[in-house]
Tab-separated table of C-alpha atoms in Angstrom:
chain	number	residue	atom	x	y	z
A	1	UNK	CA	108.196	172.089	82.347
A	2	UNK	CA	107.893	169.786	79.360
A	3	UNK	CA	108.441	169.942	76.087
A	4	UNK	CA	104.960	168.789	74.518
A	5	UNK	CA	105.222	167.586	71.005
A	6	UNK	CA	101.442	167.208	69.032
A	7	UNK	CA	101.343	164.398	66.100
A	8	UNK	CA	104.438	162.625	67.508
A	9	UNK	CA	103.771	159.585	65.954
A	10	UNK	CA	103.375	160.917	62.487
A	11	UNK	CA	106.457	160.761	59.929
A	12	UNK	CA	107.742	164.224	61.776
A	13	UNK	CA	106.776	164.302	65.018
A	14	UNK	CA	108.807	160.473	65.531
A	15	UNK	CA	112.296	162.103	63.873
A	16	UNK	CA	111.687	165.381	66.242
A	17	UNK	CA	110.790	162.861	69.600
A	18	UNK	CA	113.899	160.485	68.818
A	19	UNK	CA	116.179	163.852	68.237
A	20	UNK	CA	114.803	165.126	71.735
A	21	UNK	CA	115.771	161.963	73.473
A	22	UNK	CA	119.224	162.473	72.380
A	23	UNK	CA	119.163	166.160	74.425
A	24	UNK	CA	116.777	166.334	77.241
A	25	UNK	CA	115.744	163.401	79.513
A	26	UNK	CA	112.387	161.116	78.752
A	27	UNK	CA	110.718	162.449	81.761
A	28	UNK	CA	110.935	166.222	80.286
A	29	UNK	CA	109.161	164.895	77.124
A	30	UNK	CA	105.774	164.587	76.127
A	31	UNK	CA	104.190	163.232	72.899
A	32	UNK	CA	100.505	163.435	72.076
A	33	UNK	CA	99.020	160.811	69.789
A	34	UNK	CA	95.720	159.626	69.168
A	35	UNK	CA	96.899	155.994	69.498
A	36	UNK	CA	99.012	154.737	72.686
A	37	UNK	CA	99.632	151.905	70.681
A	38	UNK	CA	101.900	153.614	68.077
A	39	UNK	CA	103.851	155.372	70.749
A	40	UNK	CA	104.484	151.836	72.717
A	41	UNK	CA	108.493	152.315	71.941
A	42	UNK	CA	108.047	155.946	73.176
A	43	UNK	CA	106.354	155.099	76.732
A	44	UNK	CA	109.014	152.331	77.063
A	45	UNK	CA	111.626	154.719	76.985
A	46	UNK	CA	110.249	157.134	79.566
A	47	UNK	CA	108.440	159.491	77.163
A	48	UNK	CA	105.093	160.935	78.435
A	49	UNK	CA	102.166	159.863	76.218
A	50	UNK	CA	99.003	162.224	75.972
A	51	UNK	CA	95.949	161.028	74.452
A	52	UNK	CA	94.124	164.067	72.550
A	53	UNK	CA	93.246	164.740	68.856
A	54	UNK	CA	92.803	168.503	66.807
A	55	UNK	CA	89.165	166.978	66.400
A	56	UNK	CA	88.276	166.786	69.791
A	57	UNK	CA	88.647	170.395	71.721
A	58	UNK	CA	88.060	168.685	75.009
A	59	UNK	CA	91.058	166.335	74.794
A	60	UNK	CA	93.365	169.035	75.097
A	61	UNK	CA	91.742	170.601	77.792
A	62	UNK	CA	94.631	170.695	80.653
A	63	UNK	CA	97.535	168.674	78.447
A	64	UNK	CA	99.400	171.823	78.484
A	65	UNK	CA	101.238	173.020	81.814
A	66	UNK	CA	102.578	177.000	82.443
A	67	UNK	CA	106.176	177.164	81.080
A	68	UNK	CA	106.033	174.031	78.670
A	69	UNK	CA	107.733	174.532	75.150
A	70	UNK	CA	105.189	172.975	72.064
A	71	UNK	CA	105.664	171.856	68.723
A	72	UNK	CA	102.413	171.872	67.304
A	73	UNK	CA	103.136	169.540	63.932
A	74	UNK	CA	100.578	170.739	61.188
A	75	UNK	CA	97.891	168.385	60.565
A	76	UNK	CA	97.430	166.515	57.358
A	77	UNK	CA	93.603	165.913	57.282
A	78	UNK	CA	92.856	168.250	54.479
A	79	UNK	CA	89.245	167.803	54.491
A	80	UNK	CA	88.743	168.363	58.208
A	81	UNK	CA	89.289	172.188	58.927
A	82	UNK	CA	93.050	171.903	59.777
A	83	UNK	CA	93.011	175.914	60.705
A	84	UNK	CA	90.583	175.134	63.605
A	85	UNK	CA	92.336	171.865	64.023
A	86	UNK	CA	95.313	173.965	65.121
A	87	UNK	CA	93.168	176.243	66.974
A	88	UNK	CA	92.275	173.966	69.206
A	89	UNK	CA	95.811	173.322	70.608
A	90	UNK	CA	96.724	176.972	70.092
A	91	UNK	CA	93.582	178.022	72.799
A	92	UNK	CA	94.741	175.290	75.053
A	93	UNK	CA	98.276	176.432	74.564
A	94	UNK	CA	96.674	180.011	75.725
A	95	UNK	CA	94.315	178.878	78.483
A	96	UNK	CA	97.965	177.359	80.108
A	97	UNK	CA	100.275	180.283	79.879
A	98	UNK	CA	102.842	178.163	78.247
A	99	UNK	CA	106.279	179.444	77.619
A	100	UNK	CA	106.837	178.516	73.650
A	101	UNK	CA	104.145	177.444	70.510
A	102	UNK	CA	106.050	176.315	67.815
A	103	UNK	CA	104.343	175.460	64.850
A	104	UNK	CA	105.403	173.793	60.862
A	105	UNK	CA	103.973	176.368	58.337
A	106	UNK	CA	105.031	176.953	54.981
A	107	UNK	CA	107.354	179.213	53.126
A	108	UNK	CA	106.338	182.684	53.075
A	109	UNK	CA	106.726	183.093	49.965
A	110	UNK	CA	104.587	179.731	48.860
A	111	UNK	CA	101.018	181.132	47.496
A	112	UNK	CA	99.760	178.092	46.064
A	113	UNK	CA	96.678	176.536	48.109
A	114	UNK	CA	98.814	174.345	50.238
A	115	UNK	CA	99.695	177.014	52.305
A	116	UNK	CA	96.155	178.843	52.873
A	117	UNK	CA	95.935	176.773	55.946
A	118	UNK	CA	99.182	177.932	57.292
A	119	UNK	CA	98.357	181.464	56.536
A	120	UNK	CA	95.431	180.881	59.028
A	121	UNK	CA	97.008	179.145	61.718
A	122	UNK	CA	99.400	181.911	61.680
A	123	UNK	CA	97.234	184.412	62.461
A	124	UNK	CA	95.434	182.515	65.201
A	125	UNK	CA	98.439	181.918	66.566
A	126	UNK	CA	100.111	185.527	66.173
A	127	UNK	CA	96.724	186.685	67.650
A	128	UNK	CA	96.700	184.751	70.561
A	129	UNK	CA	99.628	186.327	72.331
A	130	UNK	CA	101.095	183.044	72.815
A	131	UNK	CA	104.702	183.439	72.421
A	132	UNK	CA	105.506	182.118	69.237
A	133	UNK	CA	108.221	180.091	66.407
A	134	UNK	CA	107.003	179.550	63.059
A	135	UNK	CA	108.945	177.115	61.536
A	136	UNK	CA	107.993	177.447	57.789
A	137	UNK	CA	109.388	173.839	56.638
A	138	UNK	CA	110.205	173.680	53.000
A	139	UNK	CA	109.702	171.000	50.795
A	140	UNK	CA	110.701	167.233	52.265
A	141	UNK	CA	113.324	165.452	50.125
A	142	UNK	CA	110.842	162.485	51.201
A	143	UNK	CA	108.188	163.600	48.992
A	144	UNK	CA	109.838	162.476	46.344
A	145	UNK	CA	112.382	159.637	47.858
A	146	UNK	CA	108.807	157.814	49.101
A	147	UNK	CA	107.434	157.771	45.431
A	148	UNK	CA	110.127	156.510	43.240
A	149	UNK	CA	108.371	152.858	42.384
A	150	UNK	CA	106.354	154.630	39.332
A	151	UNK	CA	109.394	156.707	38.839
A	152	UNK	CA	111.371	153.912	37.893
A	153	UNK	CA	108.970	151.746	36.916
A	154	UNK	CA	108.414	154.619	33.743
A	155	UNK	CA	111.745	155.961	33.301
A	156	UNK	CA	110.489	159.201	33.851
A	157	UNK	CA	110.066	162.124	36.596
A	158	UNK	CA	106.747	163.631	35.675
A	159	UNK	CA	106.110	167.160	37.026
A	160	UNK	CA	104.065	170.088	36.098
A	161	UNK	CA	107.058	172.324	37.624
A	162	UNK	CA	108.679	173.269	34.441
A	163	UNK	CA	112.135	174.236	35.239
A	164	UNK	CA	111.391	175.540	38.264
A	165	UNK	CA	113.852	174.438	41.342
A	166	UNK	CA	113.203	173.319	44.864
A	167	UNK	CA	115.390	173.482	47.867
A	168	UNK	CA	114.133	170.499	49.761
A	169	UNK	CA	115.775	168.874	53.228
A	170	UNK	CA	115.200	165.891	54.572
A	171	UNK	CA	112.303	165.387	57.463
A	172	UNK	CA	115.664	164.680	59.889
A	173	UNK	CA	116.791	168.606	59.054
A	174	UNK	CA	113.364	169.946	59.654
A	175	UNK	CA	113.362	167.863	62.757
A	176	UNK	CA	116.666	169.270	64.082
A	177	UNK	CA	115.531	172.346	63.269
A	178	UNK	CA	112.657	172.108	65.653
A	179	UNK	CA	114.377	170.520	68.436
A	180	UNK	CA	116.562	173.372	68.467
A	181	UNK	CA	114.190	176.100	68.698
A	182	UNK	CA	112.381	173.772	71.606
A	183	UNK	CA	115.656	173.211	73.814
A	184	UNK	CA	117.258	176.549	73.051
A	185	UNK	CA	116.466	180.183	74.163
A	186	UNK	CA	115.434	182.914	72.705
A	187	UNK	CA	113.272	181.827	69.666
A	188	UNK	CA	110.211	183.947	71.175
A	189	UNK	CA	108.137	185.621	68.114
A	190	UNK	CA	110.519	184.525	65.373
A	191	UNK	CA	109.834	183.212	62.293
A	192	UNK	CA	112.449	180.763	60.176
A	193	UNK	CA	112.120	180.304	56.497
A	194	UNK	CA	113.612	176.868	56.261
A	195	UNK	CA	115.339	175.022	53.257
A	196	UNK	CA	117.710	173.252	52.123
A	197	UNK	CA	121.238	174.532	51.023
A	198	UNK	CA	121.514	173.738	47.560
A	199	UNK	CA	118.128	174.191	45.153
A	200	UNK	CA	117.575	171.238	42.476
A	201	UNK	CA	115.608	171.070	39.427
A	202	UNK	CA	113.323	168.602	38.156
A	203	UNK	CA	115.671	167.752	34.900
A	204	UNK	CA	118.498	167.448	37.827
A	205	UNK	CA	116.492	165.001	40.032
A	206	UNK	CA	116.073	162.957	36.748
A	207	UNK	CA	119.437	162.661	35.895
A	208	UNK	CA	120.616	161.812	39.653
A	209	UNK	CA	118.084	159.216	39.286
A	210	UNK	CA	119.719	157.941	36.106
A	211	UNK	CA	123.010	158.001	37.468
A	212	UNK	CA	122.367	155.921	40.557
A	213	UNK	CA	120.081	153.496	38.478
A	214	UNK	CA	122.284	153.101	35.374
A	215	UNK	CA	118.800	153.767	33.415
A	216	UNK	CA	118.121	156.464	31.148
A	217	UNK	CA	115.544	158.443	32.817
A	218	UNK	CA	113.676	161.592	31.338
A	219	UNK	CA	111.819	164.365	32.705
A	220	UNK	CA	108.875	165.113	31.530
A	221	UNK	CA	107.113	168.388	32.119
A	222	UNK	CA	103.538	168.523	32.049
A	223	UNK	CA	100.692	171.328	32.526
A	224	UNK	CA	98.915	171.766	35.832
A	225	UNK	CA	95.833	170.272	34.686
A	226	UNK	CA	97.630	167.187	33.010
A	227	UNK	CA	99.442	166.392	36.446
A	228	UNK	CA	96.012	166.628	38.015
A	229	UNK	CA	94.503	163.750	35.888
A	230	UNK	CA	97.812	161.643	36.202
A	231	UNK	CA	97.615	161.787	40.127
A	232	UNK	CA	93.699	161.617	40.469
A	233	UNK	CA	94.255	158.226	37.757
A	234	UNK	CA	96.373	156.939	40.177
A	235	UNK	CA	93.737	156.929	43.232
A	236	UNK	CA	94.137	160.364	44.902
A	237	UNK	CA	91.439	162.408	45.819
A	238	UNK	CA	90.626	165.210	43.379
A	239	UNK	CA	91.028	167.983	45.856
A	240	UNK	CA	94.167	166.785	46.659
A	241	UNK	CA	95.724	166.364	43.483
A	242	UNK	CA	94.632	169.676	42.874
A	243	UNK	CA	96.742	170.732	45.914
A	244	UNK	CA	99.927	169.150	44.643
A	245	UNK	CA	99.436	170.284	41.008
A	246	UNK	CA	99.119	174.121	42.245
A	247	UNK	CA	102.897	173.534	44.430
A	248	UNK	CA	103.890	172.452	41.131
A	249	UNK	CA	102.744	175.258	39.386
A	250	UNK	CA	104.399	177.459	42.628
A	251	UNK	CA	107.752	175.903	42.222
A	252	UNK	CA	107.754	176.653	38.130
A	253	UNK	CA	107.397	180.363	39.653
A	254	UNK	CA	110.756	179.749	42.281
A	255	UNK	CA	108.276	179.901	45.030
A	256	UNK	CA	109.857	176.851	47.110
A	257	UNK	CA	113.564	177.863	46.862
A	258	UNK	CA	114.290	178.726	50.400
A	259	UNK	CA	117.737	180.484	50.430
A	260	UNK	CA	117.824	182.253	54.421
A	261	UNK	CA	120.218	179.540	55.386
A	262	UNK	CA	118.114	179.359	58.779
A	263	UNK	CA	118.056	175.619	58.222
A	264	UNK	CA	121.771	175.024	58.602
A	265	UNK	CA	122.063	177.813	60.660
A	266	UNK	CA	119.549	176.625	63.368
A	267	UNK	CA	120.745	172.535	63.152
A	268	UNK	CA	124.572	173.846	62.812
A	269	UNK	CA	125.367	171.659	59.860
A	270	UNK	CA	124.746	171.738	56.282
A	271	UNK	CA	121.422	170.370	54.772
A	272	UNK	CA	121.002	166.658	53.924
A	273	UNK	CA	122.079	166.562	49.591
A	274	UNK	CA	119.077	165.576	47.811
A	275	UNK	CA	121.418	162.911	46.188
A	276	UNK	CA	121.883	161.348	49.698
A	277	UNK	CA	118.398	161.099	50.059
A	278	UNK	CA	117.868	159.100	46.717
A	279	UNK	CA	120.627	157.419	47.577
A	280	UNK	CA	119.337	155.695	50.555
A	281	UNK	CA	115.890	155.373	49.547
A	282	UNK	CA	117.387	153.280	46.460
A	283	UNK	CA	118.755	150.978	49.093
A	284	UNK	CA	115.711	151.043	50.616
């Protein structure tokens, strides 16, 4: 029996591998990557590597063993099909009879078009008969910790979130959280709407920020459509900006505040504080 973690190398899938290695041996633990390379620290360690990618049905074609545990990471090629992307692992999940399919979703109660692909790979996966966790991350702290340079280079947050709050956690909590459900028992066909403890709003985050700079920082709220142009003037792909202006316009409605306490609950601590987060990411 392993415990078989897809995308290990991404920003995730590395917090969730290194939090395994702390509670299971190497030998128990397999990461699949599309580049060996990347996972050269894991292999040293005793980690299994498996070559496969969602693109390539074929690849995955025997990775899975009866009785393993998965962690099937959401992908984050938006313009590839990531609902038959996570089909593919979710019929070779099947075709092995393994014992656990894990998989990072999004909040129930998120409508904007971020979470259409979730919707989907839920019901593949609910479908399937594979037993099943959803693990329905919230919003990452590092969403916002990773993109402070303009921040501070403008003395201003800019959001098209009104005053709309968000309970983000760190990718470490949403990583504990996973590695729970994957060493632990009885998780079969659950679902866990995960967040952090204590909501923020985007006039808070700018006034943490000005506390831990010393500069006077604003908030600015901007339309949908405004945020759009910003983001897309900045280099992002139009679809995409489109993506992150409509979670915007979700979180103005309260749609990513996450209070279940399954978070804390599942890790058996309290949430990383958003503050810590900016904190360390000023050291950076």
């Amino acid at each position: 029996m392993s415990i078989v973690v897809t995308g290990a190398t991404g920003h995730l899938g590395r917090h969730v591998v290194e939090q395994l290695l702390e509670k299971v041996p190497a030998e128990q633990i397999t990461a699949v990557v599309r580049n060996a390379e990347k996972a050269a620290d894991f292999a040293d360690r005793g980690v299994k590597i498996a070559l496969a990618d969602y693109n390539n049905p074929a690849s995955y074609d025997n990775l899975f063993s009866a009785g393993d545990k998965v962690l099937l990471i959401s992908g984050n090629e938006f313009d590839k099909g990531r609902v038959q992307q996570h089909k593919v692992v979710i019929d070779a999940a099947k075709a092995a009879g393994v014992a656990l399919l894990a998989y990072t979703s999004a909040p129930g109660t998120l409508t904007a078009a971020l979470a259409d692909d979730h919707r989907g790979t839920e019901e593949i996966l609910l479908d399937s008969g594979v037993p099943y966790a959803l693990l329905r991350n919230g919003w990452y702290h590092e969403n916002y910790t990773e993109n402070l340079a303009p921040v501070l280079e403008h003395n201003a947050v800019v959001a098209a979130a009104g005053e709309g709050k968000v309970s983000s956690a760190s990718r470490a909590d949403y990583a504990a959280a996973a590695v729970a459900v994957l060493t632990g028992e009885g998780h079969e066909n659950t679902t866990y709407e995960l967040g952090g403890d204590t909501p923020w709003s985007f006039a808070e985050y700018a006034a943490e920020l000005s506390r831990q700079t010393g500069k006077d920082i604003a908030y600015n709220a901007v339309s949908p459509e405004a945020l759009a142009g910003i983001l897309t003037g900045a280099g992002l792909p139009e679809p995409f900006a489109q993506i992150l202006a409509g979670v915007d316009a979700s979180i103005e409605k309260g749609e990513l505040v996450v209070s279940t306490g399954d978070l804390s609950r599942l890790t058996g601590r309290p949430t990383t504080p958003f503050a810590e987060a900016i904190a360390a990411a000023l050291k950076g």
